[in-house]
Structure formats: C-alpha cells, structure tokens
mmCIF file of C-alpha atoms in Angstrom:
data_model
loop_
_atom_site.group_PDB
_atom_site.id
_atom_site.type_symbol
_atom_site.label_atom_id
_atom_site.label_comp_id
_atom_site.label_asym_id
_atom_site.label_seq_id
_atom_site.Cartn_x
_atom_site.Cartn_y
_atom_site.Cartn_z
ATOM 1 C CA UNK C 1 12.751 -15.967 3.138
ATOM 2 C CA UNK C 2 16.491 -16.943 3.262
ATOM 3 C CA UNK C 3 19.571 -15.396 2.624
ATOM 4 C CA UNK C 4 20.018 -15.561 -1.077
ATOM 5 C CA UNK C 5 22.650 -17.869 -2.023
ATOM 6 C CA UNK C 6 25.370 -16.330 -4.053
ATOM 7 C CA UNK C 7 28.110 -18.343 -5.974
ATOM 8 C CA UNK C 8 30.004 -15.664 -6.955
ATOM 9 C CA UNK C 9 30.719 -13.857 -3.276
ATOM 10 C CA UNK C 10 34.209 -12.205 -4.620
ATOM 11 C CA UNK C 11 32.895 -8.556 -5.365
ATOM 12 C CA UNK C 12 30.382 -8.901 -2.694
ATOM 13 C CA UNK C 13 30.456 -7.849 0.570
ATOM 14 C CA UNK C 14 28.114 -10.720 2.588
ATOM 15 C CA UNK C 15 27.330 -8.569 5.372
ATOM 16 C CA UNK C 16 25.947 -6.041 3.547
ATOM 17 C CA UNK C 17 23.793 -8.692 1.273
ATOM 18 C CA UNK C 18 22.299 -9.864 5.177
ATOM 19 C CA UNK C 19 21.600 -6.046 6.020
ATOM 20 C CA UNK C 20 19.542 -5.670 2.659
ATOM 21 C CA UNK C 21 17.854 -9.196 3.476
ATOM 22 C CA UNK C 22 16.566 -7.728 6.630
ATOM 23 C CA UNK C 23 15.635 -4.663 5.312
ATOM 24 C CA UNK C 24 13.340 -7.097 3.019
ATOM 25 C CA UNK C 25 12.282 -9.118 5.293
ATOM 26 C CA UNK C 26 10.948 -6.380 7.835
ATOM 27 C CA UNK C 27 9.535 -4.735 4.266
ATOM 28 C CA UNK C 28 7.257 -7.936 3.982
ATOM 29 C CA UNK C 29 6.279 -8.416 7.706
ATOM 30 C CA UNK C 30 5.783 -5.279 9.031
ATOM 31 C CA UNK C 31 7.918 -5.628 12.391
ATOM 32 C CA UNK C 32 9.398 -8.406 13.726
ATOM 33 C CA UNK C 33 11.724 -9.032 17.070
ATOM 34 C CA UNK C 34 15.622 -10.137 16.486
ATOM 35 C CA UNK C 35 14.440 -13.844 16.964
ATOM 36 C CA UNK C 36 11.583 -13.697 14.364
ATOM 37 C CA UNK C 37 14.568 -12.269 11.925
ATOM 38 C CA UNK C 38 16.775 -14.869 12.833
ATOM 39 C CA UNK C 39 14.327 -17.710 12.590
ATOM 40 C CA UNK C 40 12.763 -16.402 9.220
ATOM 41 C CA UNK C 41 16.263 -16.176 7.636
ATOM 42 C CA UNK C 42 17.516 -18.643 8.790
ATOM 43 C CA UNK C 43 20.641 -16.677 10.528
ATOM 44 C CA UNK C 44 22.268 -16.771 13.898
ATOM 45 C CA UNK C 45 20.944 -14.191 16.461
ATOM 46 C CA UNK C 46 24.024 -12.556 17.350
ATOM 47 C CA UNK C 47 24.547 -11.561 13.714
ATOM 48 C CA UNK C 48 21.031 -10.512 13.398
ATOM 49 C CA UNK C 49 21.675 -8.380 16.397
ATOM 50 C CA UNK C 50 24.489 -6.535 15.007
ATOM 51 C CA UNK C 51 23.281 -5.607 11.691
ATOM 52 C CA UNK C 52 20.117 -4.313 12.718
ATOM 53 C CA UNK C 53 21.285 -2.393 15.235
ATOM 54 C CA UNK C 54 23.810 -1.134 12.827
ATOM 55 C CA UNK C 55 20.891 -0.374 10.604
ATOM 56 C CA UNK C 56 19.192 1.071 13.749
ATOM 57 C CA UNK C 57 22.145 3.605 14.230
ATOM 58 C CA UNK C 58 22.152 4.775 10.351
ATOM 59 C CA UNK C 59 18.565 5.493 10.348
ATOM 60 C CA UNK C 60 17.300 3.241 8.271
ATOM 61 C CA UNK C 61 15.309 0.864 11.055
ATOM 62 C CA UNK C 62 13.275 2.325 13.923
ATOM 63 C CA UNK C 63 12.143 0.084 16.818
ATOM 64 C CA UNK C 64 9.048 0.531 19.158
ATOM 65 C CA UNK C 65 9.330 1.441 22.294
ATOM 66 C CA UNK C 66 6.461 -0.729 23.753
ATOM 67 C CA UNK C 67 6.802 -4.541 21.718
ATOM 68 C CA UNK C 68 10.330 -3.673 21.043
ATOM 69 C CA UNK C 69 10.470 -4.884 17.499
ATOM 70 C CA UNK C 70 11.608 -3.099 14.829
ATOM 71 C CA UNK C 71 10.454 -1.885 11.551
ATOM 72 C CA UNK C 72 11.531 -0.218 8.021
ATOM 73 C CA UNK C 73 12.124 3.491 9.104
ATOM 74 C CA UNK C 74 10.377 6.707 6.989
ATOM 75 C CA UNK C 75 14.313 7.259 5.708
ATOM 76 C CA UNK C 76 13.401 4.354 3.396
ATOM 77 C CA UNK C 77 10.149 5.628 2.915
ATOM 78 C CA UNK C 78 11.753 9.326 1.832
ATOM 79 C CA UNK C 79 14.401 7.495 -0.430
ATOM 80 C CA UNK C 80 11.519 5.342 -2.089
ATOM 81 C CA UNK C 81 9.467 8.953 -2.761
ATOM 82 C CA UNK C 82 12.502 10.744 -4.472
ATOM 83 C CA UNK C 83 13.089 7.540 -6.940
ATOM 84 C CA UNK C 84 9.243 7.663 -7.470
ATOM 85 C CA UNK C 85 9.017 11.323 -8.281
ATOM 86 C CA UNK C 86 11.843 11.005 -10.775
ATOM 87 C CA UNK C 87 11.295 7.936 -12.548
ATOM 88 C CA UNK C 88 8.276 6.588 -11.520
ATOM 89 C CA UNK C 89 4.576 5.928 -10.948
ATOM 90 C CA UNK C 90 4.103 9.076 -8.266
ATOM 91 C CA UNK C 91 5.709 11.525 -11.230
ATOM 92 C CA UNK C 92 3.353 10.149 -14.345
ATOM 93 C CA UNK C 93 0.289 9.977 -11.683
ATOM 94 C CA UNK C 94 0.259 13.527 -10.014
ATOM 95 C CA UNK C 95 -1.339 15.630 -13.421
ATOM 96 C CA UNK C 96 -4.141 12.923 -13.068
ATOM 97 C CA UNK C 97 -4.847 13.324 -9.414
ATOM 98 C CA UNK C 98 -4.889 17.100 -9.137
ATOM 99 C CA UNK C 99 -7.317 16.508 -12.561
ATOM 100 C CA UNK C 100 -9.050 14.350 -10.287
ATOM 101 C CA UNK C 101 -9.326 16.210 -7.400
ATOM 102 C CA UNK C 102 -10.429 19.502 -9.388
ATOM 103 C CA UNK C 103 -13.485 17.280 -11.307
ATOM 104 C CA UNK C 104 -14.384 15.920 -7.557
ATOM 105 C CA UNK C 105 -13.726 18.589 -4.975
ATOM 106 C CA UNK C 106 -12.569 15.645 -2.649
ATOM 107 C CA UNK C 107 -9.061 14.173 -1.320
ATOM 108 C CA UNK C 108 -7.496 12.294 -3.606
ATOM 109 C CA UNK C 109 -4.672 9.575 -2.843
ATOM 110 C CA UNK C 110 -2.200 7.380 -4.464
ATOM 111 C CA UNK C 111 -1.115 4.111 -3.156
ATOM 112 C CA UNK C 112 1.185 1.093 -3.495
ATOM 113 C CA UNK C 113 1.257 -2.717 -1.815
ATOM 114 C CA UNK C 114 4.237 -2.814 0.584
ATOM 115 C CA UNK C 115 3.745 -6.879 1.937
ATOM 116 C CA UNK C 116 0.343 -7.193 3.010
ATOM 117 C CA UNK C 117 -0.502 -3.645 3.303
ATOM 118 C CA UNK C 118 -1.165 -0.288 1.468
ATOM 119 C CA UNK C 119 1.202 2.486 1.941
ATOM 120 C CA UNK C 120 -0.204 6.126 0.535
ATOM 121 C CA UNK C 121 2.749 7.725 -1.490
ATOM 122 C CA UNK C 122 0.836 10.858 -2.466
ATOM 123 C CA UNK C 123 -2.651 13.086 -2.256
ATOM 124 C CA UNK C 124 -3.996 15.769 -3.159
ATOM 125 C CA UNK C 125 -6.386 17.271 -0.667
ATOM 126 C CA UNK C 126 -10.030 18.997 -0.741
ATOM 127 C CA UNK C 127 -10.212 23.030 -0.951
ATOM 128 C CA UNK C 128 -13.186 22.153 1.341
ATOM 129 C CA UNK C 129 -12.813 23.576 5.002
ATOM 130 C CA UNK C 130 -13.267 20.157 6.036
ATOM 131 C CA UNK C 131 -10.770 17.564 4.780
ATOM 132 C CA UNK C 132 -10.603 13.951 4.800
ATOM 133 C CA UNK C 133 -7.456 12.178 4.138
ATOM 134 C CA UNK C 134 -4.448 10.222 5.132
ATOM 135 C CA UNK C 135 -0.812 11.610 5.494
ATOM 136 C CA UNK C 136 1.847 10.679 3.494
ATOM 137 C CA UNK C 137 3.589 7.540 4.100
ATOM 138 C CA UNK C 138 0.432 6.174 6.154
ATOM 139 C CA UNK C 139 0.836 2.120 6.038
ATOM 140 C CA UNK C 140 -2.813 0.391 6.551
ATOM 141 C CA UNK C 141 -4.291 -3.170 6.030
ATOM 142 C CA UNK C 142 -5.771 -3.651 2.530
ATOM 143 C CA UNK C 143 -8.956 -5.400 3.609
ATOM 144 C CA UNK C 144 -10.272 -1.763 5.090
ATOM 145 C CA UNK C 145 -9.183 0.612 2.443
ATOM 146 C CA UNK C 146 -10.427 1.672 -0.939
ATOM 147 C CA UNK C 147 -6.908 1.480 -2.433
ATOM 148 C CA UNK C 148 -6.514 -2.110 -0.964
ATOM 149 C CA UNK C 149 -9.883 -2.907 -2.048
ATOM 150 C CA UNK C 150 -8.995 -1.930 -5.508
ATOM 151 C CA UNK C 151 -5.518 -4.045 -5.984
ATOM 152 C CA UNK C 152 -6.610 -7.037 -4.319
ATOM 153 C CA UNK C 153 -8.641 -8.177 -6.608
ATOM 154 C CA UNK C 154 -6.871 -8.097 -9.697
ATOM 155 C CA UNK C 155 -3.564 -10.067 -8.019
ATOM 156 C CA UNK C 156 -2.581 -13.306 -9.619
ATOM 157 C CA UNK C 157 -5.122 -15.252 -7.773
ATOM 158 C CA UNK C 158 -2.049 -16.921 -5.581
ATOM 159 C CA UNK C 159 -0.615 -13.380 -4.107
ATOM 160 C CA UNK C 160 -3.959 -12.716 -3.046
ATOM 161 C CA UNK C 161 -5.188 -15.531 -1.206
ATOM 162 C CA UNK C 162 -2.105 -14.892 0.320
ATOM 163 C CA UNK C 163 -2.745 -11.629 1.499
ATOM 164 C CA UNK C 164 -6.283 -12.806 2.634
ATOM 165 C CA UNK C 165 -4.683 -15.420 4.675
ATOM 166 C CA UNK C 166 -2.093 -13.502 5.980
ATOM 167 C CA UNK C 167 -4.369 -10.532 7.000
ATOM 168 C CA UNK C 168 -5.419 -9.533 10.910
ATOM 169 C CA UNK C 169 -9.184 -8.591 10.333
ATOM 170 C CA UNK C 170 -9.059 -6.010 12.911
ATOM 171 C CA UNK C 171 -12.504 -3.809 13.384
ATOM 172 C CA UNK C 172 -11.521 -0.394 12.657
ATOM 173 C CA UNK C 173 -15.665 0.638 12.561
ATOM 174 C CA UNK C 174 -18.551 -1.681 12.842
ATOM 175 C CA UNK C 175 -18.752 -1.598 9.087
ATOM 176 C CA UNK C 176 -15.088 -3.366 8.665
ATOM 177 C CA UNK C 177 -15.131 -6.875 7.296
ATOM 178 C CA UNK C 178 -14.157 -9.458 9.670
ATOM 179 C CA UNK C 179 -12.771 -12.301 7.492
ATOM 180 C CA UNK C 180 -11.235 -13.618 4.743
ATOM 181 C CA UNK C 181 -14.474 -14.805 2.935
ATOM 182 C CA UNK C 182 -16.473 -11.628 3.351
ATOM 183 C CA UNK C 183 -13.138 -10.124 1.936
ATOM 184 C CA UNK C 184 -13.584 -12.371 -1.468
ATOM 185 C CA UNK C 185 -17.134 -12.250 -1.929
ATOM 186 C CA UNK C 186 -16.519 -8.063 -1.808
ATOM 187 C CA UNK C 187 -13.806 -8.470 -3.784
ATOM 188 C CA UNK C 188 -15.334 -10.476 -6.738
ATOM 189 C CA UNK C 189 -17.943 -7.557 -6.630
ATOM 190 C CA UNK C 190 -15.101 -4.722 -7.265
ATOM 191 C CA UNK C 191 -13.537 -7.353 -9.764
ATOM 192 C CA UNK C 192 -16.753 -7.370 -11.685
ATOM 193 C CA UNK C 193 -17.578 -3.374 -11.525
ATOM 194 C CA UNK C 194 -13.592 -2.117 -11.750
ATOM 195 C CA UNK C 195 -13.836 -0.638 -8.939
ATOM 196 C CA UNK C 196 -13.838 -0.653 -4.831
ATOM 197 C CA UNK C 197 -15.817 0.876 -2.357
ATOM 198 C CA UNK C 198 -14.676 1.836 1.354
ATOM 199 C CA UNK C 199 -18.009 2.502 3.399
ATOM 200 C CA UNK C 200 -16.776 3.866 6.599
ATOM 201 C CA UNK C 201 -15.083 0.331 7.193
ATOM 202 C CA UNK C 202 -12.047 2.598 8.400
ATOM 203 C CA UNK C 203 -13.279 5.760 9.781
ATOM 204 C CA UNK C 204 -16.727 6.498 10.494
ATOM 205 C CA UNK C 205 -18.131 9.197 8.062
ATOM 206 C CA UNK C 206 -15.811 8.359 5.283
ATOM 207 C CA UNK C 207 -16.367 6.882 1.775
ATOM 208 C CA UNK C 208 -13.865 5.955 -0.601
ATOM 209 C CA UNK C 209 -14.094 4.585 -4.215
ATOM 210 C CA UNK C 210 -10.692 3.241 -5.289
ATOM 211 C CA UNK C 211 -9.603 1.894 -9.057
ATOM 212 C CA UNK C 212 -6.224 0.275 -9.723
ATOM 213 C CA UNK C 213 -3.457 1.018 -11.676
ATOM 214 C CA UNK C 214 -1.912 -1.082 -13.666
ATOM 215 C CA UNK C 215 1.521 -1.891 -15.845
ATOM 216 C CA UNK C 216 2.328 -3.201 -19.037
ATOM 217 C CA UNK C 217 1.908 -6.876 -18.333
ATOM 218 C CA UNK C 218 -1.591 -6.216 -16.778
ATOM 219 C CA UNK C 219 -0.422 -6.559 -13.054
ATOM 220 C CA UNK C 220 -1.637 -3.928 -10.496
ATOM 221 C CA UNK C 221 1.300 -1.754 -9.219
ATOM 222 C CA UNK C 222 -0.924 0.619 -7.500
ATOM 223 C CA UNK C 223 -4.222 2.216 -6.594
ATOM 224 C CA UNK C 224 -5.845 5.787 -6.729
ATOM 225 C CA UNK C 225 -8.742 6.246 -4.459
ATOM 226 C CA UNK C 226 -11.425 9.464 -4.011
ATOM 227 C CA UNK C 227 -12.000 10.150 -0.054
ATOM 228 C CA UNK C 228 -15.633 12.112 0.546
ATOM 229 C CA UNK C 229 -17.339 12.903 3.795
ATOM 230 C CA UNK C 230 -20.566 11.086 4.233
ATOM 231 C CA UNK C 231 -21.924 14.283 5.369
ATOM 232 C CA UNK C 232 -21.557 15.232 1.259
ATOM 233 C CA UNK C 233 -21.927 12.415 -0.318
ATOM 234 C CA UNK C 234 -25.208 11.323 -2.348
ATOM 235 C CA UNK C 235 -25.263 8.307 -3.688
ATOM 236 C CA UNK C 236 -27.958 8.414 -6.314
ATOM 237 C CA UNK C 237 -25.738 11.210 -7.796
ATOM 238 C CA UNK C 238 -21.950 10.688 -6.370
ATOM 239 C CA UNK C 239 -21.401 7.072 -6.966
ATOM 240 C CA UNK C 240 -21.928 6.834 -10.275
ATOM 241 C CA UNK C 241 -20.112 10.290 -11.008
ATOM 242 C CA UNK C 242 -17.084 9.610 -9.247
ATOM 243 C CA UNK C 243 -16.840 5.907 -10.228
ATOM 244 C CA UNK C 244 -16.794 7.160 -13.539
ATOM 245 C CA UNK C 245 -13.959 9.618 -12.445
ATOM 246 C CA UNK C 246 -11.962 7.195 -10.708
ATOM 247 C CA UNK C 247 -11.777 4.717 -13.783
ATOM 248 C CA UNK C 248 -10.963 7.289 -16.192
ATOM 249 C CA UNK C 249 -7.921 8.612 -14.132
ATOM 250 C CA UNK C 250 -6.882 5.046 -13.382
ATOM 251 C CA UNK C 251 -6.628 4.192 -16.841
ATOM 252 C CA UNK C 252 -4.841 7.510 -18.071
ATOM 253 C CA UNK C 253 -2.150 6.700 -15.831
ATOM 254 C CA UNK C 254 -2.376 2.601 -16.746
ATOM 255 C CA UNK C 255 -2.133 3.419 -20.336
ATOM 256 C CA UNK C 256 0.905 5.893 -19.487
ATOM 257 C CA UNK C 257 2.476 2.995 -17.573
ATOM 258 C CA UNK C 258 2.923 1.136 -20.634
ATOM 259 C CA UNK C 259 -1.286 -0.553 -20.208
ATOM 260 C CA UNK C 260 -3.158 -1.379 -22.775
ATOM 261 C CA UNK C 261 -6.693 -2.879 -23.315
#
C-alpha cells in the first residue's frame, strides 16, 4: 500500500491522511517496525517515526516490548465495537447468538476478518461450570479457527488465495493444518457442507462448528461459530444438531443483513 494520492489536498490536512494510512497499514499486517512502514508506504522514516509515535502517545498504537514493533491498539478495537453495536453487524447478530447459545448450551462467538486474521467482536458464554471461549477482541489466524474456517471459503477466490499465501501455519495442537493445500482441500469440504469444523486444531479438547455471515451482495462479512468441550460432545448426535443450529442462525442474521437466496 501507498499513500493515496489526492488531487484536491486544499481541505486536507496530509499529515493526518499518512497517520490514517498507517493505522491501515498496521490493520492489514498485524505489526510491523518503523522501517517495514516506511518501506511498505513508500514514506521517509523520519516521518514515519513521528506520526506513529504521535499515534503511540494518543493511544491509538501500542508497541511490544520484546520485537519492538507496533500494532493497532484495543482503543481502535473499543471505537470499532461502539459503531458495531449501533449500526452494525454485532447489534442485528446478538438476539441470534443468545438464541443460539440457549438451543446449544455452549459458547457462542461472533467474528470478523481484520487482514489475514479473525478478530472475535462478541460471545455469549455457556451456563455450564466449565466454559470454553475466547475473550473479546481476541485476534487469531484463520487457518485454526472455526470462524476463519467458515469465511475463507466463500472469499472471491483471489482474497483467499491470498490469505492462504500470506498465512504462518503455526501448530497450535497436533491436529492444526500445516499448509496452504491441506487448508484448500478442508476448505472445499466446508464450501460444499456450509459449514466449518475446528477439531482441537487450536486448543486441545475443543470443537467448533462455524457458518458465515453474509451481506447483500453475497460476500462474507463475518462468522458465528459454536465452541463445545470434547469432554461433551457426541458426534453421532451433536454434529448434525448443532450444524443445523449454526446454519439457521447464520442465515437469520444474513437475511437481516440485506442476504438473500
């Protein structure tokens, strides 16, 4: 990415266009160093420097302690959830989750793609005395995830090889997959049923089903997924049951996203 080239600079401050590139750019990569911003936007160091420590001071970009490279901080995240929970997908989902959750007895989660990974923007979580779940604002890779599994597949075939070649197949469990063509051949499966499975390929005694949610041109703009300890799952009885759950739920909220068949 560059800086967007503006012919009309007169009502624009340019420094502030550079500060919302970066924000971008670290939106899309996850965390990068001042030279990997300055090389990817094509802009000198020192200015790189200033705004994002500028950005740094304000709140709005945290940096790690041990690489030193910086990141989107949860302020965005926070800002993000209020816009969501007035206008958007997190406001028209919630009735179907806690729906969900009541028909299942299990954790339920909603998810968006932020770059190449998942971020969970709400959940609703078991009554069970053991629960299973992810906080809030949680950012994971989409290759290990039931919500990943879910959008992936129903991309525009370019945005997802994308992801797949962008993506670090790290081994969260044994059961994780390890590369980009296990990834597709899993993901034509989930294409073909509707929905995704997570088999302890993140955490060990976890399953997830996840189904996608879509808007009115089709696209996925998010995921819902159903987390269940192993320890209570049966599949002869569960998958099916909460597959069917899952789909239903997804589609509500598709068809109240503007969706339709």
């Amino acid at each position: 990415m560059s800086v967007p080239d503006r012919t009309d600079t007169k009502n624009h401050v340019k420094s502030v266009l550079k500060a919302f590139t970066i924000l971008e750019e670290l939106d899309l990569a996850g965390e990068l160093s001042i030279g990997d911003l300055s090389r990817r936007l094509s802009m000198d160091k020192a200015t790189v420097h200033r705004l994002v420590s500028t950005l740094k001071y304000a709140g709005y970009v945290s940096q790690n302690r041990e690489s030193k490279k910086y990141s989107n901080s949860f302020k965005l995240l926070a800002m993000g959830n209020r816009v969501m929970e007035k206008t958007g997908i997190k406001r028209i989902a919630r009735p179907y989750l806690e729906e969900l959750s009541k028909l299942t007895g299990e954790t339920v989660n909603l998810g968006i793609k932020a770059g190449d990974r998942i971020i969970y923007i709400d959940k609703i979580e078991s009554k069970s005395t053991i629960k299973v779940g992810l906080d809030i604002g949680t950012s994971l890779p989409m290759h290990c995830t039931g919500i990943g599994k879910a959008y992936l597949p129903f991309m525009p075939e370019e945005e997802m090889e994308e992801v797949l070649n962008n993506t670090v197949y790290e081994k969260f469990t044994r059961h994780s997959i390890e590369d980009k063509d296990a990834l597709r051949s899993v993901l034509a499966e989930t294409r073909e049923r509707g929905y995704s499975i997570d088999d302890e390929e993140y955490v060990i005694g976890l399953i997830c089903f996840g189904a996608p949610i879509f808007d009115y041109h089709g696209n996925p703009i998010a995921a819902i997924s159903v987390s269940c300890p192993k320890y209570r799952y049966i599949e002869s009885k569960h998958q099916k049951l909460y597959s069917n759950y899952i789909l239903d739920a997804a589609s509500k909220i598709s068809r109240q996203m503007g969706y339709s068949l």
